[in-house]
Amino acid sequence: MSEKGKSPSLRSRRSAVPSDSASHHEYEHTQDDEHVGVVYQNPRDRNRFEAMLDTHKGSVVVVSALTALAFILRFYKINHPDQVVFDEVHFGKFASYYITRQYYFDVHPPFAKLLFGLAGWFVGFDGQFTFDTIGDSYTRNHVPYVGMRALPAILGSLTVPVVYAIMKESGYSTVIAAFSAAIILFDNAHVAQSRLILLDATLIFFMSLTIYGYIRFRKLRYREFTPEWWTWLVLTGTFMACTWGSKVNGILTVVCIGVAVVVDLWDLLDVRKEGHTMEYFWKHFVARVVGFIAVPFIIYLSFFYVHFWVLNQSGPGDNFMSPAFQETLSGNEMLLNSKEVHYYDTITLKHKDTKAFLHSHIERYPLKYDDGRISSQGQQVTAYGHNDTNNFWKVIPTRSLPETGRGRIVRHNDVIQLLHVNTQSHLLTHDVASPLKPTNQEFTTWPRDDHSRYNDTLFQVVLNAGEEGEAWKTKSGYFRLVHVPTKVSLWTSTSQLPDWAFKQQEINGDKNPQAQTAIWFVDDIITEAPEIGRYDDVKPVKVPKQMNFFRKFGELQLLMLQHNAGLTASHPYASGPINWPFLISGISFWTDNDNKKQIYLIGNIIGWWSSVLALSIYVGVLGADLLARRRGMDPIPDPVRNRLWNNAGFFLLVWAVHYLPFFLMGRQLFIHHYLPSHLASALIAGAVLNFVLSETINYPISAEGPKMRRRPSQWSDIGLKGPLILFAFSFLMFLMFVYIAPLTYGTPSMTGEQVNSKRLLSTWTLHFAAKVSGE
């Protein structure tokens, strides 16, 4: 360690072949970065102002000021605009569904939306306003929207002191902690997201609490298995579950902590560390399984349990779910109107995804298709989107039936024939290529009285998740129609046939009998079979059915993943991850054409670019240190190096895990997906500033325990230059924040020239800009 007032020097490394005791001492010195011992620095050498800020009272004053400013900036004109903004059309609507208890479907977990529903109920929202369109008026519809927006505003405001606390608990000075917090405090993107009924403020708040909780847990590593140690272990898992439950990409926080825990456990496996037996390792392993896997998963499950318990009424999300799920909802059409299908009933069949009817007509396939392939010239079988008598099919048995009773009901795995009523021909498929998809089989029909191809007209009714003997029902009886000889499933898509088939959808046989796109249902019974004892007088059961919670949970999780991956449509404000750190483009949240006002989500360019610079410096420092050590030199004191690798390295892990996976995603992406990584980059920026200003660090920061080896304590002496840099940087960020504020708050109105002046980068697509004409 260099002395006060002297510049750091490169130190030669110790002998490559030390004695056993010297080797053990050096290993501990470089690995255990937090120790308790005597203070060897003279406290009188510190700058008084900087030292005063580092006192408990000074820290309280600073964090109180930061928090107060955060609340002011996020609650300023929170009632403007009094209209639905951007994704409030979704998350405000979901809150209303919780209040009216109507089932809905969304790709995100329910925790944050449950909080919005609770906030709406608390402020008196009756749930009747459904947030249908951006620009719909809250005032005219008497919606207490300010109370609902207050929830994310509070969480967004509290994120600032949590960031400050993360840095303080990591061993940085008040000035450095305030520097990182200021990057979030004065950021326009964080402020804009926190003032609206959106999920990101909740996500980021609990993500920051997860980071804070894990650091507190790690600081107690010399007091393992104490009540305090267990408390922070469980709290970290709880915060992690809340992050995961707020938004689908909250799973990245779980991955981040998981990676950190794996590194920690790998370190505990090291045989050179005192007391690290395998029994000791397994105790730590089990504790982490409990705190970081079992507790979060149980809490995550509880969010869905409450979600299902509240949403017990039929709603707009019914059709996403399986029939068995839908029948658990009061008022659902399947529960109220489904009927059992009997043999000789005339029915209509609909494709689940495209909602087109199974259809046939007297016209035939052409002899030769445009690509030269030959068809069977059989009767056309298509899918048609409208009601038509050519959609009528009669269910014909392939076995003997009792004359009356429930033995005439069609059941799961029954083999049937389908008779097309208008042409009196049976549905048939065979080993002939379909018109548009040569890999699939053609569907046609065969005359009723011609039994020469009887086997080719046999189809098995396979109910989704059906049980043996389960009745086939209208509406709720989702099924696949599997051809008995060839095992292909009846399938259709939105692909249209040519004019010779009146541009109706193609029907063909999918060779994957398990395909989820080959699902159909009986839409209606047109004519019931005239039989005795049909039980027509039995009223439909209106009591919701029960379904195992874990079946409901598993079904919803699978749907969430499928639909999230399917969000691939283009969007004018979508952007790629490479653009986000540099603020290449933002998102238009809201516009008022009459008054020339707009909300444009974009970050504070000073804070974002400073964070990018800090990331670059940090990676460069680590690279240079590795290179110097490879050459046998120690340019950085060991405690400083350990802080850079262990603590700032954890921040880099948070940044990378929340950023790099987006490069692998094919779905729509927006700049707000970078906000969690931006928070991590603000933490790195503080760590880098401390490294630049001081060649020392604050330690000890870990709680003292019986296994801790005492070594000299020290502090990070950043002098008066630290506070000066903080004030200057915060002032510049505040000026930039105010300059962009009309785009953040959507007020006041701006002229075209003023809009042009706010476009700091030419790629920002702002509204109402003045046309620039050449002279």
PDB file of N, CA and C in Angstrom, residues 11 93 97 103 117 162 186 233 239 249 255 336 369 393 417 447 515 657 673 745 769:
ATOM      1  N   ARG A  11       4.648  -2.794  -8.073  1.00  0.00           N
ATOM      2  CA  ARG A  11       5.369  -3.612  -7.111  1.00  0.00           C
ATOM      3  C   ARG A  11       5.686  -4.962  -7.732  1.00  0.00           C
ATOM      4  N   LYS A  93     -55.747  -1.736 -17.760  1.00  0.00           N
ATOM      5  CA  LYS A  93     -56.861  -2.647 -18.051  1.00  0.00           C
ATOM      6  C   LYS A  93     -56.795  -3.871 -17.134  1.00  0.00           C
ATOM      7  N   TYR A  97     -59.461  -5.494 -14.432  1.00  0.00           N
ATOM      8  CA  TYR A  97     -59.938  -6.871 -14.425  1.00  0.00           C
ATOM      9  C   TYR A  97     -59.819  -7.501 -13.038  1.00  0.00           C
ATOM     10  N   TYR A 103     -61.268 -12.884 -15.761  1.00  0.00           N
ATOM     11  CA  TYR A 103     -60.018 -13.529 -16.129  1.00  0.00           C
ATOM     12  C   TYR A 103     -59.421 -12.882 -17.381  1.00  0.00           C
ATOM     13  N   GLY A 117     -53.871  -3.442  -9.208  1.00  0.00           N
ATOM     14  CA  GLY A 117     -55.263  -3.702  -8.871  1.00  0.00           C
ATOM     15  C   GLY A 117     -55.570  -3.306  -7.441  1.00  0.00           C
ATOM     16  N   VAL A 162     -32.256   3.201  -2.414  1.00  0.00           N
ATOM     17  CA  VAL A 162     -31.758   1.820  -2.426  1.00  0.00           C
ATOM     18  C   VAL A 162     -30.424   1.749  -3.170  1.00  0.00           C
ATOM     19  N   PHE A 186     -31.656  11.739 -11.559  1.00  0.00           N
ATOM     20  CA  PHE A 186     -31.879  12.747 -12.589  1.00  0.00           C
ATOM     21  C   PHE A 186     -32.041  12.142 -13.979  1.00  0.00           C
ATOM     22  N   LEU A 233     -30.506 -13.864   3.918  1.00  0.00           N
ATOM     23  CA  LEU A 233     -30.614 -14.908   2.899  1.00  0.00           C
ATOM     24  C   LEU A 233     -32.058 -15.024   2.410  1.00  0.00           C
ATOM     25  N   PHE A 239     -37.046 -10.805  -2.242  1.00  0.00           N
ATOM     26  CA  PHE A 239     -36.947  -9.706  -3.210  1.00  0.00           C
ATOM     27  C   PHE A 239     -36.779 -10.259  -4.628  1.00  0.00           C
ATOM     28  N   ASN A 249     -38.988 -10.551 -17.762  1.00  0.00           N
ATOM     29  CA  ASN A 249     -37.534 -10.485 -17.767  1.00  0.00           C
ATOM     30  C   ASN A 249     -36.939 -10.345 -16.378  1.00  0.00           C
ATOM     31  N   VAL A 255     -31.307 -15.359 -12.517  1.00  0.00           N
ATOM     32  CA  VAL A 255     -30.106 -15.930 -13.133  1.00  0.00           C
ATOM     33  C   VAL A 255     -28.861 -15.260 -12.578  1.00  0.00           C
ATOM     34  N   LEU A 336     -71.385 -23.025 -19.360  1.00  0.00           N
ATOM     35  CA  LEU A 336     -72.834 -22.851 -19.412  1.00  0.00           C
ATOM     36  C   LEU A 336     -73.492 -23.532 -20.600  1.00  0.00           C
ATOM     37  N   TYR A 369     -51.925 -29.114 -60.609  1.00  0.00           N
ATOM     38  CA  TYR A 369     -51.660 -27.849 -59.937  1.00  0.00           C
ATOM     39  C   TYR A 369     -50.637 -27.039 -60.721  1.00  0.00           C
ATOM     40  N   TRP A 393     -71.706 -31.520 -40.751  1.00  0.00           N
ATOM     41  CA  TRP A 393     -71.170 -32.882 -40.779  1.00  0.00           C
ATOM     42  C   TRP A 393     -71.943 -33.737 -39.770  1.00  0.00           C
ATOM     43  N   GLN A 417     -66.793 -41.812 -38.327  1.00  0.00           N
ATOM     44  CA  GLN A 417     -66.793 -41.258 -39.670  1.00  0.00           C
ATOM     45  C   GLN A 417     -67.529 -39.922 -39.625  1.00  0.00           C
ATOM     46  N   PRO A 447     -67.908 -41.134 -51.645  1.00  0.00           N
ATOM     47  CA  PRO A 447     -69.364 -41.367 -51.627  1.00  0.00           C
ATOM     48  C   PRO A 447     -69.789 -42.305 -50.500  1.00  0.00           C
ATOM     49  N   ALA A 515     -49.310 -31.966 -32.925  1.00  0.00           N
ATOM     50  CA  ALA A 515     -49.207 -30.530 -33.195  1.00  0.00           C
ATOM     51  C   ALA A 515     -50.326 -29.758 -32.501  1.00  0.00           C
ATOM     52  N   VAL A 657     -25.913  -9.753 -17.370  1.00  0.00           N
ATOM     53  CA  VAL A 657     -27.007 -10.725 -17.376  1.00  0.00           C
ATOM     54  C   VAL A 657     -28.326 -10.066 -17.759  1.00  0.00           C
ATOM     55  N   HIS A 673     -36.188  -1.868 -21.973  1.00  0.00           N
ATOM     56  CA  HIS A 673     -35.636  -3.141 -21.541  1.00  0.00           C
ATOM     57  C   HIS A 673     -34.208  -2.973 -20.991  1.00  0.00           C
ATOM     58  N   TYR A 745     -42.290  14.958 -19.147  1.00  0.00           N
ATOM     59  CA  TYR A 745     -43.560  15.248 -18.471  1.00  0.00           C
ATOM     60  C   TYR A 745     -44.708  15.502 -19.445  1.00  0.00           C
ATOM     61  N   ALA A 769     -41.928  18.490 -34.951  1.00  0.00           N
ATOM     62  CA  ALA A 769     -40.682  19.190 -35.280  1.00  0.00           C
ATOM     63  C   ALA A 769     -40.902  20.104 -36.476  1.00  0.00           C
TER      64      ALA A 769
END
